[in-house]
Short mmCIF file of C-alpha atoms and ligand atoms in Angstrom, two decimals:
data_model
loop_
_atom_site.label_atom_id
_atom_site.label_comp_id
_atom_site.label_asym_id
_atom_site.label_seq_id
_atom_site.Cartn_x
_atom_site.Cartn_y
_atom_site.Cartn_z
CA MET A 671 -237.03 142.81 -75.57
CA ASP A 672 -235.61 143.84 -72.25
CA VAL A 673 -236.87 147.44 -72.23
CA THR A 674 -235.00 148.14 -68.67
CA SER A 675 -231.52 146.99 -70.03
CA THR A 676 -231.67 149.05 -73.30
CA LEU A 677 -232.55 152.54 -71.48
CA SER A 678 -229.74 151.61 -68.75
CA LEU A 679 -227.85 154.80 -67.72
CA GLY A 680 -224.82 152.85 -66.75
CA ASP A 681 -223.68 152.77 -63.30
CA PRO A 682 -222.78 156.28 -61.93
CA LEU A 683 -221.09 154.86 -58.87
CA GLN A 684 -218.44 152.99 -60.81
CA PRO A 685 -215.55 155.08 -60.04
CA ALA A 686 -216.50 155.42 -56.27
CA ARG A 687 -216.80 151.42 -56.25
CA LYS A 688 -213.21 151.28 -57.56
CA ALA A 689 -212.06 153.73 -54.92
CA THR A 690 -214.06 151.82 -52.22
CA ALA A 691 -212.11 148.58 -53.23
CA GLU A 692 -208.66 150.73 -53.37
CA MET A 693 -209.29 151.89 -49.89
CA LEU A 694 -210.30 148.38 -48.48
CA ARG A 695 -207.33 146.74 -50.03
CA GLU A 696 -205.00 149.27 -48.53
CA ARG A 697 -206.44 149.82 -44.99
CA ASP A 698 -204.79 148.83 -41.81
CA HIS A 699 -207.20 146.45 -40.30
CA SER A 700 -206.28 147.40 -36.71
CA PHE A 701 -207.22 150.96 -37.23
CA SER A 702 -210.69 152.70 -38.06
CA LEU A 703 -211.86 153.03 -41.57
CA PRO A 704 -211.22 156.06 -43.87
CA GLN A 705 -213.61 159.04 -43.54
CA PRO A 706 -215.79 158.25 -46.53
CA PHE A 707 -216.75 154.94 -45.09
CA TYR A 708 -218.48 157.05 -42.51
CA ASN A 709 -219.92 160.05 -44.24
CA ASP A 710 -219.87 159.77 -47.88
CA GLU A 711 -223.28 159.51 -49.79
CA ARG A 712 -221.80 157.46 -52.72
CA LEU A 713 -220.19 154.84 -50.34
CA PHE A 714 -223.52 154.45 -48.32
CA GLN A 715 -225.05 153.82 -51.58
CA ILE A 716 -222.57 151.04 -52.44
CA ASP A 717 -222.99 149.84 -48.67
CA MET A 718 -226.52 149.28 -49.54
CA GLN A 719 -225.96 147.49 -52.95
CA GLU A 720 -223.14 145.34 -51.87
CA ILE A 721 -223.92 144.63 -48.11
CA PHE A 722 -227.75 145.43 -47.31
CA HIS A 723 -228.91 143.86 -50.62
CA LYS A 724 -226.73 140.79 -50.64
CA GLU A 725 -226.39 139.78 -47.20
CA TRP A 726 -228.95 137.73 -45.25
CA LEU A 727 -230.90 140.22 -42.65
CA ILE A 728 -233.39 139.51 -39.97
CA ALA A 729 -236.65 140.72 -41.15
CA GLY A 730 -238.40 139.97 -38.04
CA MET A 731 -239.64 137.12 -35.81
CA THR A 732 -242.02 134.22 -36.70
CA CYS A 733 -244.16 134.97 -33.72
CA GLU A 734 -244.95 138.69 -35.25
CA ILE A 735 -247.09 136.92 -38.19
CA PRO A 736 -248.63 134.04 -36.13
CA ALA A 737 -251.41 133.27 -38.74
CA LYS A 738 -252.24 133.13 -42.54
CA GLY A 739 -252.34 136.68 -43.80
CA ASN A 740 -250.29 138.34 -41.03
CA TYR A 741 -247.64 140.19 -42.61
CA LEU A 742 -244.98 142.86 -41.81
CA THR A 743 -243.14 145.29 -43.92
CA LEU A 744 -239.50 146.69 -44.08
CA GLN A 745 -237.80 149.40 -46.05
CA ILE A 746 -234.21 148.38 -47.23
CA GLY A 747 -232.68 151.16 -48.95
CA ASP A 748 -234.84 152.05 -51.69
CA ASN A 749 -236.60 148.88 -51.52
CA PRO A 750 -239.86 148.31 -49.71
CA ILE A 751 -240.35 144.60 -48.64
CA ILE A 752 -243.47 142.49 -47.46
CA VAL A 753 -243.15 139.38 -45.44
CA ILE A 754 -246.25 137.33 -45.10
CA ARG A 755 -247.68 134.14 -43.81
CA GLY A 756 -249.24 132.06 -46.44
CA GLY A 757 -252.26 129.60 -46.42
CA GLU A 758 -250.48 126.67 -45.40
CA GLY A 759 -248.39 128.24 -42.62
CA GLN A 760 -245.30 128.92 -44.73
CA ILE A 761 -243.62 132.32 -44.76
CA HIS A 762 -243.44 134.09 -47.92
CA ALA A 763 -241.46 137.43 -48.82
CA PHE A 764 -241.78 139.85 -51.82
CA HIS A 765 -240.96 143.26 -53.10
CA ASN A 766 -243.76 145.26 -51.84
CA VAL A 767 -244.21 146.80 -55.27
CA CYS A 768 -247.34 146.11 -57.60
CA ARG A 769 -246.83 144.69 -61.01
CA HIS A 770 -249.17 146.85 -62.50
CA ARG A 771 -247.48 150.54 -62.10
CA GLY A 772 -245.46 149.92 -59.25
CA SER A 773 -247.40 151.38 -56.22
CA ARG A 774 -246.63 149.98 -52.75
CA LEU A 775 -249.15 147.34 -51.99
CA CYS A 776 -249.05 147.55 -48.10
CA VAL A 777 -248.50 150.61 -46.66
CA SER A 778 -248.66 149.51 -42.61
CA GLU A 779 -245.78 148.32 -40.84
CA LYS A 780 -247.89 145.18 -39.88
CA GLY A 781 -251.34 144.00 -40.50
CA LYS A 782 -253.54 141.14 -41.57
CA VAL A 783 -255.18 140.65 -45.09
CA ALA A 784 -257.05 137.99 -46.82
CA LYS A 785 -255.43 138.89 -50.29
CA LEU A 786 -252.88 141.40 -50.99
CA VAL A 787 -254.86 144.18 -52.82
CA CYS A 788 -253.19 147.11 -54.34
CA PRO A 789 -254.71 150.35 -53.36
CA TYR A 790 -253.89 152.21 -56.68
CA HIS A 791 -256.17 150.24 -59.13
CA GLN A 792 -257.01 147.15 -57.08
CA TRP A 793 -255.17 144.36 -58.73
CA THR A 794 -255.13 141.33 -56.25
CA TYR A 795 -252.46 138.93 -55.32
CA GLU A 796 -252.86 135.44 -53.67
CA LEU A 797 -250.55 135.50 -50.50
CA ASP A 798 -248.16 133.23 -52.29
CA GLY A 799 -247.33 136.23 -54.61
CA ARG A 800 -249.64 135.04 -57.76
CA LEU A 801 -251.90 137.53 -59.55
CA LEU A 802 -255.38 136.66 -59.03
CA PHE A 803 -257.37 139.59 -60.53
CA ALA A 804 -256.53 142.71 -62.69
CA GLY A 805 -260.17 143.49 -63.84
CA THR A 806 -261.07 143.02 -67.60
CA GLU A 807 -259.56 146.35 -68.53
CA MET A 808 -256.09 144.77 -69.15
CA GLY A 809 -257.60 143.02 -72.54
CA ALA A 810 -258.14 139.24 -73.45
CA ASP A 811 -254.51 138.59 -74.12
CA PHE A 812 -253.55 139.43 -70.79
CA ASP A 813 -251.32 137.01 -68.95
CA MET A 814 -251.76 136.96 -65.31
CA LYS A 815 -249.20 134.32 -64.68
CA GLU A 816 -246.52 136.83 -65.93
CA TYR A 817 -247.47 139.36 -63.49
CA GLY A 818 -246.87 137.78 -59.90
CA LEU A 819 -244.89 139.45 -57.04
CA LYS A 820 -241.26 139.43 -57.21
CA PRO A 821 -240.04 137.11 -54.66
CA VAL A 822 -237.47 137.70 -52.17
CA HIS A 823 -235.24 134.97 -50.69
CA VAL A 824 -236.40 133.89 -47.04
CA LYS A 825 -235.98 131.29 -44.69
CA SER A 826 -236.91 130.74 -40.95
CA ALA A 827 -235.21 129.23 -38.08
CA GLY A 828 -235.39 129.55 -34.27
CA GLY A 829 -237.94 132.29 -34.44
CA TYR A 830 -236.27 134.51 -36.70
CA ILE A 831 -237.12 135.14 -40.31
CA PHE A 832 -234.08 135.99 -42.42
CA ILE A 833 -234.59 137.55 -45.91
CA ASN A 834 -231.88 138.22 -48.86
CA LEU A 835 -232.76 140.45 -51.71
CA SER A 836 -229.85 139.14 -54.08
CA GLU A 837 -230.29 136.57 -56.59
CA ASN A 838 -227.49 134.34 -55.14
CA PRO A 839 -227.51 134.70 -51.48
CA PRO A 840 -224.64 133.37 -49.69
CA ALA A 841 -224.92 130.11 -47.78
CA ILE A 842 -226.43 130.31 -44.32
CA ASP A 843 -228.10 126.85 -43.50
CA ASP A 844 -225.39 125.66 -41.10
CA PHE A 845 -225.93 128.83 -39.00
CA LEU A 846 -229.75 128.44 -39.10
CA SER A 847 -229.79 124.83 -38.16
CA THR A 848 -227.27 125.54 -34.92
CA LEU A 849 -229.72 128.75 -34.40
CA ALA A 850 -232.55 126.21 -34.30
CA HIS A 851 -230.95 124.18 -31.67
CA TYR A 852 -229.73 126.94 -29.42
CA MET A 853 -233.34 128.41 -29.64
CA GLU A 854 -235.26 125.36 -28.89
CA PRO A 855 -235.67 125.92 -25.23
CA TYR A 856 -237.47 129.21 -25.88
CA ASP A 857 -240.09 127.49 -28.06
CA MET A 858 -240.17 130.51 -30.16
CA GLU A 859 -243.93 129.95 -31.72
CA ASN A 860 -245.24 130.56 -28.47
CA THR A 861 -243.61 134.14 -27.86
CA LYS A 862 -244.85 137.60 -28.49
CA VAL A 863 -243.35 141.11 -28.77
CA ALA A 864 -244.15 142.73 -25.44
CA VAL A 865 -242.96 146.04 -26.89
CA GLN A 866 -240.71 147.47 -29.44
CA THR A 867 -238.89 150.79 -30.04
CA THR A 868 -237.49 152.39 -32.86
CA LEU A 869 -234.58 155.01 -32.47
CA LYS A 870 -233.04 157.18 -35.09
CA GLU A 871 -229.61 157.75 -34.63
CA THR A 872 -227.64 160.61 -36.85
CA ALA A 873 -224.61 158.28 -37.31
CA ASN A 874 -223.47 155.90 -40.02
CA TRP A 875 -224.67 152.35 -39.67
CA LYS A 876 -221.14 151.16 -38.88
CA LEU A 877 -220.57 153.40 -36.07
CA VAL A 878 -223.64 151.80 -34.38
CA ILE A 879 -222.41 148.27 -34.93
CA GLU A 880 -218.57 149.12 -33.95
CA ASN A 881 -219.79 151.01 -30.75
CA ASN A 882 -221.98 147.56 -30.14
CA ARG A 883 -218.83 145.54 -30.82
CA GLU A 884 -216.84 146.72 -27.93
CA CYS A 885 -217.44 147.41 -24.21
CA TYR A 886 -214.27 149.66 -23.88
CA HIS A 887 -216.73 152.36 -23.54
CA CYS A 888 -219.25 150.48 -21.03
CA ASN A 889 -217.42 151.78 -17.74
CA GLY A 890 -217.95 155.48 -18.66
CA SER A 891 -221.39 155.41 -20.18
CA HIS A 892 -223.64 152.35 -18.95
CA PRO A 893 -224.51 152.31 -15.40
CA GLU A 894 -227.72 150.59 -16.09
CA LEU A 895 -226.41 147.88 -18.35
CA LEU A 896 -223.47 147.24 -16.00
CA ASN A 897 -225.83 146.20 -13.23
CA THR A 898 -226.07 142.89 -14.83
CA LEU A 899 -223.71 142.37 -18.05
CA LEU A 900 -220.36 140.82 -17.70
CA GLU A 901 -218.31 142.21 -20.53
CA TRP A 902 -216.57 139.19 -21.09
CA ASP A 903 -217.87 136.37 -23.60
CA ASP A 904 -215.02 133.78 -23.13
CA VAL A 905 -213.18 132.28 -20.31
CA THR A 906 -210.06 132.55 -22.76
CA ASP A 907 -210.44 136.30 -22.70
CA PRO A 908 -207.00 137.71 -21.15
CA ARG A 909 -209.26 139.94 -18.97
CA ALA A 910 -211.44 137.31 -17.52
CA SER A 911 -210.84 136.89 -13.80
CA GLN A 912 -210.53 133.51 -11.61
CA ALA A 913 -214.07 134.52 -10.05
CA PHE A 914 -215.79 134.65 -13.62
CA LYS A 915 -214.35 131.27 -14.68
CA ASP A 916 -215.51 129.70 -11.62
CA GLN A 917 -218.89 131.18 -12.24
CA VAL A 918 -218.89 129.97 -15.63
CA ALA A 919 -218.23 126.58 -14.58
CA ALA A 920 -220.88 126.28 -11.85
CA CYS A 921 -223.48 127.92 -14.45
CA THR A 922 -222.65 125.65 -17.35
CA LYS A 923 -223.19 122.50 -14.89
CA ALA A 924 -226.71 123.82 -14.11
CA TRP A 925 -227.43 124.55 -17.77
CA ASP A 926 -225.95 121.02 -18.85
CA GLU A 927 -228.56 119.25 -16.26
CA GLU A 928 -231.30 121.52 -17.97
CA LYS A 929 -229.96 120.66 -21.28
CA ILE A 930 -229.48 124.39 -22.30
CA PRO A 931 -227.16 124.76 -25.11
CA TYR A 932 -224.22 127.40 -23.97
CA ALA A 933 -221.07 126.59 -25.94
CA HIS A 934 -219.51 129.04 -28.55
CA ALA A 935 -220.77 128.54 -31.95
CA SER A 936 -219.04 130.68 -34.73
CA PHE A 937 -219.83 130.65 -38.39
CA GLY A 938 -216.77 132.80 -39.77
CA LEU A 939 -217.08 136.25 -38.32
CA ARG A 940 -220.61 136.90 -39.53
CA ASN A 941 -222.37 134.66 -37.03
CA ARG A 942 -221.63 133.81 -33.28
CA ILE A 943 -223.45 132.26 -30.66
CA VAL A 944 -222.75 131.82 -27.04
CA ARG A 945 -224.35 131.84 -23.48
CA MET A 946 -222.46 133.49 -20.77
CA PRO A 947 -223.70 134.36 -17.17
CA LEU A 948 -224.95 137.89 -16.02
CA LEU A 949 -223.41 139.42 -12.99
CA GLU A 950 -223.40 136.99 -9.89
CA GLY A 951 -226.78 137.39 -8.03
CA THR A 952 -228.66 138.58 -11.22
CA VAL A 953 -230.69 136.74 -13.71
CA SER A 954 -232.09 139.46 -16.18
CA MET A 955 -231.26 142.75 -17.84
CA THR A 956 -233.31 144.77 -15.50
CA MET A 957 -232.26 147.73 -13.07
CA ASP A 958 -232.17 145.23 -10.12
CA GLY A 959 -231.11 142.18 -12.07
CA LYS A 960 -234.30 140.34 -10.98
CA GLN A 961 -236.69 138.60 -13.44
CA GLY A 962 -238.53 141.12 -15.83
CA CYS A 963 -241.19 138.65 -16.56
CA LYS A 964 -242.45 136.24 -14.04
CA LYS A 965 -243.27 133.70 -16.37
CA LEU A 966 -240.07 131.94 -18.35
CA MET A 967 -239.83 131.32 -21.80
CA GLY A 968 -240.32 128.00 -23.51
CA ARG A 969 -239.56 124.72 -21.47
CA ILE A 970 -237.24 126.72 -19.12
CA LYS A 971 -237.38 126.31 -15.58
CA ASN A 972 -234.09 127.88 -14.45
CA PRO A 973 -234.18 131.67 -14.57
CA ASP A 974 -230.54 131.90 -14.24
CA LEU A 975 -229.76 131.30 -17.79
CA GLY A 976 -227.35 134.31 -17.99
CA SER A 977 -227.48 135.82 -21.62
CA MET A 978 -227.18 134.01 -24.86
CA ARG A 979 -225.81 136.40 -27.17
CA ILE A 980 -226.52 136.07 -30.92
CA LEU A 981 -224.41 138.04 -33.45
CA HIS A 982 -225.69 138.30 -36.88
CA LEU A 983 -223.63 140.47 -39.27
CA PRO A 984 -224.35 143.13 -40.57
CA HIS A 985 -227.05 144.12 -38.49
CA SER A 986 -228.08 142.35 -35.39
CA TRP A 987 -227.07 141.42 -31.82
CA ASN A 988 -229.43 139.65 -29.48
CA HIS A 989 -229.71 138.68 -25.85
CA CYS A 990 -231.75 135.64 -24.78
CA MET A 991 -232.34 135.29 -20.89
CA GLY A 992 -234.63 132.77 -19.04
CA ASP A 993 -237.65 135.15 -18.64
CA HIS A 994 -237.30 137.46 -21.89
CA MET A 995 -235.23 138.17 -25.06
CA ILE A 996 -234.22 141.28 -26.73
CA VAL A 997 -233.83 141.40 -30.70
CA PHE A 998 -231.80 144.48 -31.95
CA THR A 999 -231.80 145.24 -35.68
CA VAL A 1000 -229.89 148.13 -37.39
CA TRP A 1001 -231.40 149.70 -40.73
CA PRO A 1002 -229.24 152.24 -42.51
CA ILE A 1003 -231.33 155.34 -43.84
CA SER A 1004 -228.49 157.59 -45.24
CA ALA A 1005 -224.76 158.18 -44.68
CA GLN A 1006 -225.24 159.62 -41.61
CA GLU A 1007 -228.58 158.29 -40.35
CA THR A 1008 -229.60 155.13 -39.09
CA VAL A 1009 -232.60 153.63 -37.55
CA VAL A 1010 -232.19 150.83 -34.44
CA THR A 1011 -235.10 148.81 -33.81
CA THR A 1012 -235.42 146.74 -30.35
CA LYS A 1013 -238.03 144.15 -29.74
CA TRP A 1014 -238.41 142.52 -26.19
CA LEU A 1015 -240.31 138.99 -26.32
CA VAL A 1016 -241.84 136.99 -23.72
CA HIS A 1017 -243.73 133.83 -23.44
CA LYS A 1018 -247.10 134.29 -25.51
CA ASP A 1019 -249.04 133.63 -22.20
CA ALA A 1020 -247.14 136.04 -20.20
CA VAL A 1021 -249.81 138.88 -18.84
CA GLU A 1022 -249.09 142.31 -19.21
CA GLY A 1023 -249.33 144.11 -15.50
CA VAL A 1024 -249.49 140.62 -13.94
CA ASP A 1025 -246.09 138.79 -15.19
CA TYR A 1026 -244.30 141.85 -16.54
CA ASP A 1027 -244.24 145.48 -16.51
CA VAL A 1028 -243.33 147.16 -19.96
CA ALA A 1029 -241.63 150.17 -18.28
CA ARG A 1030 -239.48 147.98 -16.20
CA LEU A 1031 -238.81 145.40 -19.06
CA ARG A 1032 -237.44 147.96 -21.31
CA GLU A 1033 -235.84 150.43 -18.65
CA VAL A 1034 -232.21 149.08 -18.96
CA TRP A 1035 -231.89 148.92 -22.79
CA ASP A 1036 -233.83 152.13 -23.23
CA ALA A 1037 -231.03 153.80 -21.35
CA THR A 1038 -228.38 151.86 -22.96
CA ASN A 1039 -229.51 152.40 -26.50
CA ASP A 1040 -229.91 156.30 -26.11
CA GLN A 1041 -226.54 156.21 -24.31
CA ASP A 1042 -225.15 154.27 -27.31
CA ARG A 1043 -226.97 156.85 -29.61
CA ARG A 1044 -225.04 159.63 -28.21
CA LEU A 1045 -221.77 158.14 -28.32
CA ALA A 1046 -222.18 157.10 -32.21
CA GLU A 1047 -223.51 160.81 -32.93
CA GLU A 1048 -220.61 162.42 -31.31
CA ASN A 1049 -218.38 159.89 -33.07
CA GLN A 1050 -219.97 160.83 -36.14
CA ARG A 1051 -219.59 164.56 -35.60
CA GLY A 1052 -215.85 164.02 -35.00
CA ILE A 1053 -215.28 161.92 -38.27
CA ASN A 1054 -216.78 164.71 -40.27
CA SER A 1055 -213.86 166.94 -39.31
CA THR A 1056 -211.00 167.54 -41.73
CA ALA A 1057 -208.76 166.70 -38.74
CA TYR A 1058 -210.29 163.04 -38.58
CA GLN A 1059 -207.64 160.35 -39.64
CA PRO A 1060 -208.09 156.61 -38.79
CA GLY A 1061 -207.28 155.83 -35.24
CA PRO A 1062 -205.82 152.39 -33.71
CA TYR A 1063 -208.14 149.90 -31.94
CA SER A 1064 -206.96 147.97 -28.85
CA LYS A 1065 -206.69 144.36 -29.81
CA THR A 1066 -207.65 143.36 -25.91
CA TYR A 1067 -210.84 145.80 -25.85
CA GLU A 1068 -212.00 146.30 -29.37
CA PHE A 1069 -211.23 142.97 -30.99
CA GLY A 1070 -214.86 142.72 -31.94
CA VAL A 1071 -214.76 145.88 -34.07
CA ILE A 1072 -211.54 144.84 -35.90
CA ASN A 1073 -213.69 141.44 -36.54
CA PHE A 1074 -216.72 143.56 -37.70
CA LEU A 1075 -214.38 145.48 -40.00
CA ASP A 1076 -212.81 142.21 -41.24
CA TRP A 1077 -216.14 140.77 -42.28
CA TYR A 1078 -217.24 143.73 -43.72
CA SER A 1079 -214.15 144.40 -45.79
CA GLU A 1080 -213.90 140.93 -47.07
CA ARG A 1081 -217.72 140.93 -48.12
CA MET A 1082 -217.35 144.39 -49.82
CA LEU A 1083 -214.52 143.24 -51.77
CA ASN A 1084 -216.23 139.72 -52.55
CA ASN A 1085 -219.47 141.50 -53.55
CA LEU A 1086 -217.69 144.01 -55.58
CA GLY A 1087 -215.85 141.26 -57.60
CA ASP A 1088 -212.67 142.29 -56.09
CA THR A 1089 -211.65 139.14 -54.31
CA PRO A 1090 -212.70 135.39 -54.44
CA ALA A 1091 -215.25 134.42 -51.92
CA THR A 1092 -213.87 133.28 -48.59
CA LYS A 1093 -215.63 132.19 -45.24
CA LEU A 1094 -215.31 135.20 -42.97
FE1 FES B 35 -251.40 148.39 -58.59
FE2 FES B 35 -252.26 149.76 -60.69
S1 FES B 35 -250.38 150.27 -59.44
S2 FES B 35 -253.04 148.39 -59.53
#
């Protein structure tokens, strides 16, 4: 008998789900969302259940768990997750929940184990999740095969580890094979995280992503970033100058010669990859635009690779240059709290203090992240007002925000069972 179903309390969020679907169906897609999407705790729970528990998320990088027994842990809403390298080198993901009485198994953010041993009563699991040991106290008829760790869908490509908490994840393989092709020059198995940061923002996760999806605010807020970043990521952008188009033509010629992929690749609105030049005369997102790491990544010979931008909705943007790459992931904590993690990766043989200086490497994005934090937090404060009402986006400057909310809206309605699946 399934005891959990007989004792179910029903779904207290059902009225909020109905209201959410209604607001999404009725919204004007060129305006910001109604207030509850940014500050209501019930809607936050629905975001977690329908977006973060059903869409593919970037759990980390393969280089973070290079050997058998290396693991990393995550917290996705109420769900603690463990991602671990198994005996044959394969990557497994599990709910970080003991099958005895539910204790968390791994409590550190990262580590290395021979087996997974529960700290409570020492039930012991193999790296592939099988229960190996539960003592003799469970009785002679106890069947260990019934009590393996609950698996989580996991895939890896191009150095990224993706996980999905749902039973039936959406298709992602087309994107992953393209990602692997674009990441090939970086030889991601031979990289390392030089430094990583965690920034807490008092703002809804969608405000963090919306802010990232436009550079309308850049001139007023990001002097460090604008030392190197060119806002446009397409020569067809109506704002793109002839000088920019000429620069793209010159760069792509050089990238072709080195077999560096750069063309736009889009997978609906969820994923996007494109390589674009940085400001002329600069090669990396550092304060002076010079290399942040002397040793280039992978097989790269030309330091001037601009930045390959990778978008993965709902929660990640990335900049891959010739000398280092930066991976950003966004993790909702509550309706008005979000954590942004930033990881700077370099060649694994690059030596700190010789090839790179951590303070110099992180300087631009430390400043930019903090500026973005303040913008998102002020945005949140204003949205909480009784005076807030959805406002119009600029189609020229804020099309990225419109695209994000179109994707969010489609996935939410689809996952709520309101509309048939589409390919956004
Ligand atoms: Fe894990 Fe008891 S809760 S061994």
